[in-house]
XYZ file of N, CA and C in Angstrom:
774
model
N 37.922 8.500 -9.747
C 37.692 7.450 -10.746
C 36.914 6.315 -10.089
N 35.863 5.844 -10.752
C 35.066 4.756 -10.184
C 35.799 3.444 -10.346
N 35.468 2.537 -9.445
C 36.111 1.226 -9.492
C 35.032 0.163 -9.624
N 35.247 -0.765 -10.528
C 34.297 -1.855 -10.711
C 34.841 -3.091 -10.017
N 34.015 -3.694 -9.177
C 34.410 -4.871 -8.412
C 33.592 -6.053 -8.927
N 34.258 -7.020 -9.537
C 33.564 -8.169 -10.115
C 33.748 -9.421 -9.264
N 34.013 -9.271 -7.993
C 34.344 -10.424 -7.161
C 33.138 -11.267 -6.806
N 31.931 -10.759 -6.998
C 30.721 -11.483 -6.634
C 30.026 -12.010 -7.881
N 30.289 -13.266 -8.202
C 29.614 -13.958 -9.299
C 29.728 -13.223 -10.622
N 30.812 -12.477 -10.823
C 31.005 -11.797 -12.089
C 30.111 -10.607 -12.330
N 29.399 -10.135 -11.306
C 28.492 -9.014 -11.467
C 29.261 -7.706 -11.320
N 29.057 -6.778 -12.236
C 29.731 -5.486 -12.175
C 29.145 -4.643 -11.053
N 29.984 -4.239 -10.115
C 29.560 -3.445 -8.975
C 30.503 -2.265 -8.834
N 29.953 -1.069 -8.796
C 30.763 0.123 -8.605
C 30.824 0.416 -7.112
N 31.967 0.119 -6.518
C 32.118 0.274 -5.070
C 32.486 1.694 -4.661
N 32.524 2.615 -5.622
C 32.876 3.987 -5.289
C 31.661 4.887 -5.137
N 30.475 4.342 -5.420
C 29.242 5.124 -5.379
C 28.334 4.591 -4.271
N 27.829 5.490 -3.450
C 26.917 5.092 -2.374
C 25.645 4.511 -2.970
N 25.164 3.427 -2.363
C 23.878 2.878 -2.775
C 23.011 2.659 -1.544
N 21.741 3.024 -1.662
C 20.843 2.967 -0.508
C 20.697 1.555 0.049
N 20.681 0.531 -0.804
C 20.519 -0.835 -0.317
C 21.711 -1.257 0.540
N 22.921 -0.872 0.110
C 24.107 -1.244 0.869
C 24.214 -0.426 2.157
N 23.830 0.849 2.107
C 23.820 1.667 3.321
C 22.802 1.130 4.316
N 21.656 0.712 3.833
C 20.612 0.116 4.668
C 21.132 -1.164 5.322
N 21.852 -1.963 4.527
C 22.456 -3.179 5.057
C 23.427 -2.852 6.182
N 24.190 -1.791 6.029
C 25.133 -1.360 7.065
C 24.396 -0.969 8.335
N 23.319 -0.206 8.212
C 22.549 0.199 9.386
C 21.912 -1.003 10.078
N 21.637 -2.044 9.300
C 21.060 -3.248 9.896
C 22.115 -4.143 10.542
N 23.370 -3.737 10.453
C 24.447 -4.525 11.033
C 25.035 -5.541 10.083
N 24.712 -5.451 8.791
C 25.233 -6.383 7.804
C 26.644 -6.031 7.368
N 27.217 -6.905 6.580
C 28.599 -6.724 6.111
C 28.678 -6.578 4.595
N 27.544 -6.592 3.918
C 27.531 -6.522 2.462
C 27.447 -5.066 2.009
N 28.514 -4.335 2.277
C 28.570 -2.920 1.942
C 30.033 -2.527 1.759
N 30.245 -1.324 1.226
C 31.582 -0.838 0.947
C 31.893 0.372 1.825
N 33.175 0.770 1.908
C 33.528 1.934 2.730
C 32.699 3.175 2.416
N 32.409 3.409 1.129
C 31.645 4.595 0.775
C 30.242 4.546 1.367
N 29.665 3.348 1.463
C 28.334 3.194 2.063
C 28.392 3.434 3.567
N 29.457 2.919 4.193
C 29.601 3.097 5.639
C 29.874 4.559 5.987
N 30.663 5.218 5.155
C 30.932 6.638 5.402
C 29.655 7.462 5.295
N 28.856 7.169 4.284
C 27.588 7.876 4.128
C 26.659 7.569 5.299
N 26.584 6.283 5.678
C 25.733 5.901 6.797
C 26.151 6.566 8.093
N 27.441 6.625 8.327
C 27.945 7.254 9.556
C 27.684 8.760 9.554
N 27.820 9.387 8.388
C 27.579 10.826 8.309
C 26.128 11.154 8.632
N 25.221 10.352 8.111
C 23.806 10.580 8.390
C 23.492 10.280 9.853
N 24.045 9.168 10.357
C 23.779 8.785 11.746
C 24.395 9.754 12.743
N 25.454 10.464 12.349
C 26.047 11.433 13.265
C 25.094 12.590 13.521
N 24.268 12.900 12.543
C 23.263 13.955 12.715
C 21.952 13.390 13.220
N 21.636 12.165 12.809
C 20.375 11.523 13.204
C 20.699 10.155 13.811
N 21.047 10.117 15.084
C 21.514 8.869 15.710
C 20.501 7.725 15.688
N 19.238 8.016 15.523
C 18.237 6.956 15.553
C 18.049 6.281 14.189
N 18.808 6.688 13.166
C 18.626 6.117 11.835
C 18.803 4.592 11.822
N 19.857 4.015 12.437
C 19.948 2.555 12.455
C 18.747 1.900 13.135
N 18.252 2.530 14.199
C 17.051 2.022 14.862
C 15.867 2.048 13.901
N 15.727 3.131 13.152
C 14.632 3.234 12.193
C 14.720 2.139 11.136
N 15.934 1.829 10.686
C 16.117 0.754 9.708
C 15.673 -0.580 10.293
N 16.047 -0.830 11.530
C 15.652 -2.089 12.172
C 14.140 -2.160 12.361
N 13.516 -1.021 12.697
C 12.065 -1.025 12.892
C 11.335 -1.262 11.574
N 11.881 -0.746 10.480
C 11.303 -1.048 9.174
C 11.376 -2.537 8.886
N 12.510 -3.131 9.243
C 12.681 -4.564 9.001
C 11.736 -5.384 9.873
N 11.525 -4.935 11.091
C 10.581 -5.629 11.964
C 9.159 -5.535 11.411
N 8.835 -4.370 10.859
C 7.519 -4.215 10.233
C 7.347 -5.239 9.118
N 8.382 -5.403 8.302
C 8.320 -6.407 7.235
C 7.963 -7.769 7.812
N 8.642 -8.164 8.882
C 8.379 -9.463 9.477
C 6.948 -9.587 9.968
N 6.459 -8.554 10.645
C 5.085 -8.609 11.174
C 4.064 -8.637 10.043
N 4.325 -7.853 8.984
C 3.390 -7.819 7.865
C 3.339 -9.160 7.146
N 4.498 -9.766 6.929
C 4.527 -11.069 6.253
C 3.810 -12.117 7.102
N 4.048 -12.105 8.401
C 3.357 -13.067 9.265
C 1.853 -12.816 9.266
N 1.462 -11.540 9.265
C 0.034 -11.200 9.216
C -0.605 -11.757 7.942
N 0.033 -11.532 6.803
C -0.522 -12.002 5.542
C -0.492 -13.529 5.458
N 0.578 -14.123 5.951
C 0.651 -15.590 5.950
C -0.488 -16.178 6.773
N -0.820 -15.517 7.867
C -1.920 -15.979 8.704
C -3.270 -15.859 8.039
N -3.329 -15.117 6.933
C -4.570 -14.964 6.176
C -4.506 -15.677 4.838
N -3.614 -16.635 4.766
C -3.594 -17.535 3.629
C -2.736 -17.127 2.455
N -1.983 -16.033 2.574
C -1.131 -15.613 1.459
C 0.088 -16.521 1.385
N 0.332 -17.077 0.216
C 1.437 -18.010 0.026
C 2.381 -17.572 -1.081
N 2.298 -16.304 -1.474
C 3.228 -15.789 -2.474
C 3.389 -14.283 -2.287
N 4.632 -13.831 -2.514
C 4.987 -12.451 -2.239
C 5.833 -11.884 -3.368
N 5.592 -10.609 -3.653
C 6.396 -9.847 -4.593
C 7.031 -8.716 -3.801
N 8.335 -8.835 -3.538
C 9.061 -7.909 -2.665
C 9.936 -7.009 -3.531
N 9.495 -5.761 -3.723
C 10.199 -4.826 -4.603
C 11.044 -3.870 -3.767
N 12.298 -3.707 -4.174
C 13.219 -2.919 -3.372
C 13.676 -3.704 -2.174
N 13.885 -4.997 -2.403
C 14.167 -5.917 -1.304
C 15.447 -5.593 -0.552
N 16.414 -4.971 -1.241
C 17.705 -4.766 -0.603
C 18.467 -6.077 -0.527
N 19.614 -6.034 0.097
C 20.433 -7.232 0.238
C 19.722 -8.204 1.168
N 19.489 -9.441 0.731
C 18.679 -10.389 1.500
C 19.353 -10.816 2.804
N 19.074 -10.044 3.834
C 19.620 -10.341 5.157
C 18.605 -9.905 6.193
N 18.860 -10.195 7.458
C 18.011 -9.742 8.564
C 16.559 -10.131 8.369
N 16.326 -11.422 8.120
C 14.963 -11.917 8.043
C 14.256 -11.619 6.743
N 14.751 -12.122 5.606
C 14.043 -11.914 4.339
C 12.728 -12.681 4.305
N 11.890 -12.340 3.336
C 10.533 -12.892 3.266
C 10.539 -14.412 3.228
N 11.441 -15.000 2.453
C 11.401 -16.458 2.299
C 11.751 -17.193 3.589
N 12.418 -16.523 4.526
C 12.688 -17.149 5.823
C 11.504 -16.979 6.767
N 10.793 -15.868 6.645
C 9.621 -15.634 7.486
C 8.463 -16.515 7.039
N 8.347 -16.700 5.725
C 7.279 -17.534 5.161
C 7.926 -18.608 4.286
N 8.515 -19.633 4.884
C 9.301 -20.610 4.115
C 8.499 -21.442 3.123
N 7.183 -21.502 3.291
C 6.361 -22.279 2.364
C 5.829 -21.443 1.209
N 6.190 -20.185 1.160
C 5.645 -19.280 0.149
C 6.558 -19.186 -1.072
N 5.976 -18.786 -2.176
C 6.735 -18.403 -3.357
C 7.087 -16.929 -3.232
N 8.330 -16.581 -3.522
C 8.775 -15.203 -3.329
C 9.566 -14.745 -4.550
N 9.216 -13.560 -5.045
C 10.002 -12.904 -6.085
C 10.575 -11.629 -5.494
N 11.893 -11.549 -5.475
C 12.590 -10.359 -5.004
C 12.948 -9.481 -6.203
N 12.847 -8.164 -6.005
C 13.173 -7.218 -7.077
C 14.043 -6.103 -6.511
N 15.147 -5.819 -7.171
C 15.987 -4.681 -6.799
C 16.821 -4.299 -8.014
N 17.384 -3.083 -7.979
C 18.186 -2.652 -9.121
C 19.660 -2.472 -8.769
N 20.064 -2.926 -7.577
C 21.476 -2.863 -7.199
C 22.166 -4.160 -7.622
N 23.223 -4.086 -8.429
C 23.923 -5.313 -8.841
C 24.413 -6.156 -7.672
N 24.770 -5.521 -6.544
C 25.230 -6.292 -5.402
C 24.107 -7.169 -4.851
N 22.875 -6.667 -4.903
C 21.734 -7.471 -4.478
C 21.605 -8.689 -5.385
N 21.783 -8.477 -6.688
C 21.738 -9.595 -7.629
C 22.780 -10.644 -7.284
N 23.979 -10.199 -6.979
C 25.054 -11.143 -6.686
C 24.713 -12.020 -5.495
N 24.119 -11.434 -4.473
C 23.763 -12.214 -3.289
C 22.490 -13.024 -3.509
N 21.556 -12.474 -4.271
C 20.302 -13.187 -4.501
C 20.519 -14.454 -5.302
N 21.555 -14.490 -6.127
C 21.828 -15.685 -6.912
C 22.026 -16.913 -6.026
N 22.466 -16.688 -4.787
C 22.689 -17.800 -3.868
C 21.379 -18.354 -3.319
N 20.281 -17.576 -3.474
C 19.019 -17.945 -2.844
C 18.022 -18.569 -3.809
N 18.349 -18.556 -5.103
C 17.377 -18.994 -6.085
C 17.041 -20.468 -5.923
N 15.748 -20.729 -5.791
C 15.249 -22.096 -5.687
C 14.018 -22.201 -6.578
N 13.330 -23.304 -6.479
C 12.119 -23.463 -7.266
C 11.008 -22.519 -6.838
N 11.086 -22.002 -5.622
C 10.023 -21.132 -5.121
C 10.512 -19.718 -4.813
N 11.786 -19.444 -5.064
C 12.341 -18.112 -4.814
C 13.070 -17.643 -6.066
N 12.726 -16.444 -6.524
C 13.338 -15.911 -7.737
C 13.761 -14.468 -7.497
N 14.643 -13.980 -8.351
C 15.113 -12.603 -8.250
C 15.019 -11.938 -9.615
N 14.514 -10.700 -9.623
C 14.447 -9.904 -10.844
C 15.267 -8.637 -10.654
N 16.064 -8.319 -11.646
C 16.774 -7.043 -11.637
C 15.810 -6.021 -12.232
N 15.230 -5.174 -11.387
C 14.222 -4.245 -11.862
C 14.074 -3.058 -10.943
N 13.218 -2.136 -11.348
C 13.048 -0.864 -10.651
C 11.558 -0.607 -10.480
N 11.168 -0.147 -9.292
C 9.772 0.170 -9.006
C 9.181 1.107 -10.060
N 10.008 1.966 -10.616
C 9.525 2.942 -11.589
C 9.265 2.341 -12.965
N 9.534 1.036 -13.114
C 9.247 0.327 -14.359
C 8.486 -0.950 -14.017
N 7.190 -0.814 -13.706
C 6.432 -1.960 -13.188
C 6.140 -3.052 -14.216
N 6.003 -2.707 -15.491
C 5.598 -3.716 -16.476
C 6.608 -4.862 -16.597
N 7.926 -4.589 -16.705
C 8.873 -5.715 -16.739
C 8.855 -6.534 -15.454
N 8.601 -5.886 -14.329
C 8.524 -6.622 -13.059
C 7.362 -7.607 -13.103
N 6.214 -7.124 -13.536
C 5.036 -7.991 -13.592
C 5.257 -9.144 -14.570
N 5.865 -8.850 -15.700
C 6.112 -9.899 -16.691
C 7.040 -10.971 -16.128
N 8.114 -10.552 -15.460
C 9.053 -11.514 -14.892
C 8.481 -12.273 -13.717
N 7.659 -11.613 -12.907
C 7.096 -12.261 -11.720
C 6.150 -13.387 -12.079
N 5.525 -13.302 -13.256
C 4.559 -14.339 -13.654
C 5.221 -15.700 -13.872
N 6.528 -15.726 -14.026
C 7.214 -17.005 -14.169
C 7.237 -17.788 -12.857
N 7.081 -17.088 -11.740
C 7.150 -17.739 -10.430
C 5.829 -17.674 -9.676
N 5.118 -16.549 -9.803
C 3.890 -16.347 -9.034
C 2.650 -16.657 -9.861
N 1.618 -17.129 -9.186
C 0.328 -17.421 -9.804
C -0.572 -16.208 -9.616
N -0.836 -15.491 -10.697
C -1.611 -14.256 -10.608
C -3.115 -14.506 -10.570
N -3.511 -15.751 -10.349
C -4.922 -16.033 -10.067
C -5.154 -16.213 -8.576
N -4.072 -16.194 -7.782
C -4.156 -16.365 -6.338
C -3.593 -15.126 -5.649
N -4.039 -14.837 -4.406
C -3.595 -13.626 -3.703
C -2.072 -13.524 -3.598
N -1.606 -12.306 -3.737
C -0.176 -11.993 -3.671
C 0.021 -10.865 -2.673
N 1.072 -10.954 -1.890
C 1.454 -9.870 -0.995
C 2.510 -9.020 -1.666
N 2.161 -7.776 -1.999
C 3.104 -6.843 -2.624
C 3.775 -6.040 -1.520
N 5.085 -6.211 -1.372
C 5.835 -5.582 -0.290
C 6.691 -4.437 -0.848
N 6.430 -3.238 -0.351
C 7.220 -2.062 -0.720
C 7.759 -1.465 0.572
N 8.780 -2.105 1.113
C 9.304 -1.747 2.427
C 10.562 -0.899 2.288
N 10.488 0.313 2.809
C 11.630 1.244 2.787
C 12.168 1.469 1.382
N 11.278 1.497 0.405
C 11.691 1.761 -0.975
C 10.899 2.904 -1.595
N 9.645 3.062 -1.188
C 8.798 4.045 -1.841
C 9.322 5.466 -1.670
N 9.994 5.722 -0.539
C 10.496 7.075 -0.340
C 11.673 7.404 -1.259
N 12.205 6.425 -1.984
C 13.232 6.719 -2.983
C 12.624 7.016 -4.350
N 11.307 6.903 -4.449
C 10.605 7.279 -5.674
C 10.070 8.687 -5.484
N 10.743 9.652 -6.100
C 10.335 11.041 -5.976
C 8.987 11.246 -6.668
N 8.271 12.283 -6.237
C 6.950 12.527 -6.805
C 7.003 12.721 -8.313
N 8.081 13.318 -8.816
C 8.164 13.521 -10.264
C 8.378 12.215 -11.025
N 8.692 11.118 -10.290
C 8.806 9.801 -10.913
C 7.452 9.121 -11.085
N 6.382 9.778 -10.642
C 5.016 9.260 -10.740
C 4.828 7.921 -10.012
N 5.237 7.831 -8.756
C 5.100 6.562 -8.043
C 3.650 6.116 -7.867
N 2.718 7.062 -7.754
C 1.310 6.670 -7.640
C 0.874 5.843 -8.843
N 1.281 6.274 -10.012
C 0.935 5.538 -11.230
C 1.581 4.155 -11.228
N 2.842 4.078 -10.844
C 3.550 2.804 -10.890
C 2.979 1.810 -9.871
N 2.699 2.286 -8.670
C 2.124 1.392 -7.660
C 0.724 0.966 -8.076
N -0.046 1.883 -8.651
C -1.377 1.538 -9.132
C -1.312 0.465 -10.215
N -0.324 0.569 -11.104
C -0.158 -0.444 -12.151
C 0.104 -1.810 -11.541
N 0.938 -1.847 -10.517
C 1.231 -3.113 -9.849
C -0.008 -3.677 -9.166
N -0.704 -2.831 -8.418
C -1.875 -3.293 -7.666
C -2.980 -3.755 -8.610
N -3.177 -3.023 -9.708
C -4.222 -3.405 -10.662
C -3.963 -4.786 -11.253
N -2.706 -5.171 -11.365
C -2.373 -6.474 -11.942
C -2.586 -7.628 -10.969
N -2.712 -7.316 -9.685
C -2.875 -8.356 -8.677
C -4.330 -8.828 -8.621
N -4.541 -10.092 -8.301
C -5.913 -10.589 -8.205
C -6.602 -10.093 -6.939
N -7.925 -10.118 -6.917
C -8.643 -9.750 -5.688
C -8.174 -10.609 -4.515
N -8.173 -10.007 -3.337
C -7.688 -10.715 -2.160
C -6.203 -10.550 -1.938
N -5.538 -9.786 -2.824
C -4.121 -9.510 -2.650
C -3.928 -8.351 -1.680
N -2.669 -8.114 -1.317
C -2.370 -7.134 -0.276
C -1.217 -6.240 -0.690
N -1.227 -5.017 -0.167
C -0.130 -4.079 -0.344
C 0.389 -3.681 1.026
N 1.691 -3.859 1.250
C 2.341 -3.445 2.496
C 3.414 -2.421 2.157
N 3.377 -1.269 2.830
C 4.251 -0.155 2.484
C 4.828 0.484 3.739
N 6.082 0.909 3.661
C 6.615 1.865 4.626
C 7.215 3.028 3.851
N 7.158 4.204 4.444
C 7.686 5.409 3.797
C 8.182 6.354 4.870
N 9.375 6.882 4.686
C 9.926 7.845 5.637
C 9.043 9.089 5.701
N 8.993 9.697 6.881
C 8.184 10.890 7.080
C 8.932 11.877 7.972
N 8.591 13.145 7.811
C 9.110 14.195 8.697
C 8.001 14.751 9.582
N 6.879 14.050 9.623
C 5.738 14.527 10.408
C 6.071 14.695 11.884
N 7.000 13.904 12.384
C 7.307 13.929 13.812
C 8.627 14.644 14.109
N 9.251 15.202 13.086
C 10.570 15.816 13.255
C 10.444 17.266 13.717
N 11.391 17.669 14.556
C 11.491 19.085 14.924
C 11.881 19.871 13.674
N 11.515 21.147 13.596
C 11.808 21.936 12.389
C 13.275 21.910 11.977
N 14.189 22.012 12.941
C 15.608 21.996 12.591
C 16.025 20.637 12.032
N 15.483 19.560 12.607
C 15.798 18.224 12.110
C 15.251 18.029 10.698
N 14.022 18.498 10.463
C 13.422 18.359 9.138
C 14.232 19.122 8.096
N 14.690 20.323 8.455
C 15.487 21.118 7.515
C 16.804 20.427 7.189
N 17.460 19.852 8.197
C 18.728 19.170 7.957
C 18.530 17.899 7.149
N 17.426 17.188 7.409
C 17.145 15.976 6.647
C 16.956 16.299 5.169
N 16.225 17.357 4.890
C 16.021 17.755 3.492
C 17.345 18.191 2.844
N 18.182 18.851 3.627
C 19.467 19.304 3.089
C 20.382 18.121 2.771
N 20.395 17.121 3.654
C 21.307 15.998 3.491
C 20.793 14.948 2.512
N 19.480 14.739 2.481
C 18.943 13.609 1.724
C 17.829 13.983 0.759
N 17.532 15.264 0.659
C 16.419 15.671 -0.189
C 16.598 15.325 -1.650
N 17.837 15.142 -2.093
C 18.085 14.796 -3.490
C 17.692 13.361 -3.803
N 17.565 12.521 -2.774
C 17.279 11.116 -3.044
C 16.007 10.605 -2.383
N 15.429 11.371 -1.457
C 14.282 10.858 -0.707
C 13.070 11.768 -0.820
N 11.899 11.141 -0.721
C 10.627 11.857 -0.705
C 9.903 11.476 0.589
N 9.992 12.368 1.571
C 9.259 12.130 2.808
C 7.784 12.396 2.551
N 6.930 11.566 3.144
C 5.499 11.726 2.903
C 4.721 11.768 4.217
N 3.675 12.565 4.201
C 2.768 12.625 5.342
C 1.839 11.420 5.295
N 1.077 11.228 6.372
C 0.119 10.125 6.391
C -0.901 10.283 5.271
N -1.347 11.508 5.033
C -2.324 11.743 3.969
C -1.734 11.431 2.601
N -0.484 11.834 2.396
C 0.166 11.566 1.109
C 0.368 10.078 0.895
N 0.757 9.369 1.934
C 0.927 7.922 1.807
C -0.417 7.242 1.582
N -1.468 7.790 2.175
C -2.791 7.202 2.026
C -3.270 7.130 0.594
N -2.756 8.003 -0.262
C -3.183 7.991 -1.666
C -2.775 6.703 -2.368
N -1.712 6.051 -1.883
C -1.284 4.796 -2.490
C -2.240 3.646 -2.154
N -3.129 3.874 -1.200
C -4.073 2.835 -0.786
C -5.488 3.114 -1.281
N -5.633 4.071 -2.195
C -6.954 4.340 -2.756
C -7.532 3.064 -3.368
N -8.747 2.746 -3.009
C -9.395 1.549 -3.522
C -9.096 0.284 -2.741
N -8.218 0.371 -1.754
C -7.880 -0.778 -0.919
C -8.522 -0.640 0.460
N -8.645 -1.746 1.144
C -9.192 -1.759 2.502
C -8.028 -1.744 3.486
N -7.829 -0.608 4.154
C -6.718 -0.497 5.096
C -6.938 -1.402 6.300
N -5.901 -2.100 6.686
C -5.935 -2.915 7.898
C -5.759 -1.992 9.104
N -6.546 -2.227 10.140
C -6.372 -1.454 11.368
C -4.974 -1.687 11.934
N -4.319 -0.681 12.477
C -4.817 0.655 12.807
C -4.615 1.692 11.717
N -4.483 1.292 10.468
C -4.317 2.244 9.385
C -2.872 2.638 9.174
N -2.652 3.893 8.836
C -1.306 4.408 8.571
C -0.749 4.971 9.871
N 0.254 4.294 10.404
C 0.812 4.650 11.712
C 2.337 4.510 11.655
N 3.056 5.052 12.631
C 4.497 4.784 12.690
C 4.758 3.278 12.650
N 5.793 2.875 11.925
C 6.016 1.440 11.691
C 6.048 0.625 12.984
N 6.598 1.192 14.038
C 6.708 0.440 15.287
C 5.371 0.284 15.990
N 4.347 1.035 15.542
C 3.026 0.960 16.166
C 2.063 0.077 15.384
N 2.514 -0.486 14.267
C 1.631 -1.352 13.483
C 1.743 -2.788 14.006
N 0.663 -3.258 14.642
C 0.617 -4.621 15.195
C 1.910 -4.956 15.951
N 2.256 -4.141 16.943
C 3.527 -4.349 17.663
C 3.542 -5.662 18.421
N 4.751 -6.186 18.610
C 4.909 -7.444 19.340
C 4.837 -7.248 20.851
N 5.082 -6.027 21.323
C 5.073 -5.776 22.764
C 4.740 -4.334 23.061
N 4.727 -4.002 24.332
C 4.372 -2.649 24.749
C 5.525 -1.666 24.564
N 6.761 -2.138 24.715
C 7.915 -1.247 24.604
C 8.298 -1.068 23.137
N 8.259 0.176 22.666
C 8.622 0.454 21.292
C 9.093 1.903 21.178
N 9.842 2.203 20.124
C 10.405 3.549 19.983
C 9.328 4.608 19.790
N 9.709 5.842 20.074
C 8.817 6.966 19.822
C 8.729 7.212 18.321
N 7.617 7.765 17.845
C 7.476 8.025 16.399
C 8.616 8.847 15.812
N 9.132 9.827 16.559
C 10.218 10.654 16.040
C 11.503 9.866 15.853
N 11.655 8.750 16.561
C 12.858 7.929 16.420
C 12.815 7.072 15.162
N 11.621 6.626 14.783
C 11.526 5.774 13.596
C 11.244 6.579 12.331
N 10.535 7.702 12.493
C 10.296 8.634 11.376
C 9.861 7.921 10.099
N 8.980 6.970 10.241
C 8.528 6.215 9.085
C 7.122 5.687 9.347
N 6.277 5.826 8.342
C 4.905 5.266 8.421
C 4.880 3.884 7.804
N 3.970 3.063 8.300
C 3.715 1.760 7.720
C 2.230 1.503 7.637
N 1.838 0.724 6.649
C 0.414 0.387 6.496
C 0.301 -0.846 5.616
N -0.836 -1.520 5.766
C -1.162 -2.694 4.952
C -2.607 -2.539 4.481
N -2.842 -2.815 3.204
C -4.188 -2.741 2.658
C -4.510 -3.968 1.825
N -5.793 -4.290 1.760
C -6.260 -5.462 1.005
C -7.037 -5.014 -0.215
N -6.779 -5.680 -1.325
C -7.522 -5.420 -2.552
C -8.816 -6.221 -2.532
N -9.964 -5.559 -2.557
C -11.233 -6.295 -2.472
C -11.525 -7.086 -3.743
């Protein structure tokens, strides 16, 4: 029997069902998760010990991408699939920017309510329904000025049959010239055959791993920032020491809309 927990600002939360945002929060060392999320996270990490590292590397990519865009004059961001706002959210990396966070987990809503300011907003929405996101974002963001569209560790939850190419294209088309798209997506390109088979068995129902070529289709019409589509830890790294591609198992890239 499912249990509804209304302890966070009256928001209905089913603590008996695993949710990717809460599991991700657990891997990042956060506390905004339930036993079912921790059990799922531990089960996956027992087979793939580098999963928490991969989560942290995705988060580091977010930080580097936001700083990169901020350095090029971007002062507003649309962060879809934001997850629970912890471990360096966009508004902390770019405190002078306007930020709209989007997620469909009620627990994210409960925590995001604490962050709402004149320049930070939250929308309860889903990447697979871009039109309501765009409509709501216009209340906070100026669509005549460049926007950084952040799709960090969320695109791989959009299965190919969900038509993610169409949805991302709809979002990008709505952005003004000079805007940017930053994406990470899990991949099995660097996995040993046995690891790839187990990953598909354990998570294939919820994840869509993509090759570099497959991820590249989301950047059609955009100008890819060097070095292009690479393992997240290799995109504009802060130092020489970084994990091997097989440890992070995720591609990252940033593109500019001309």
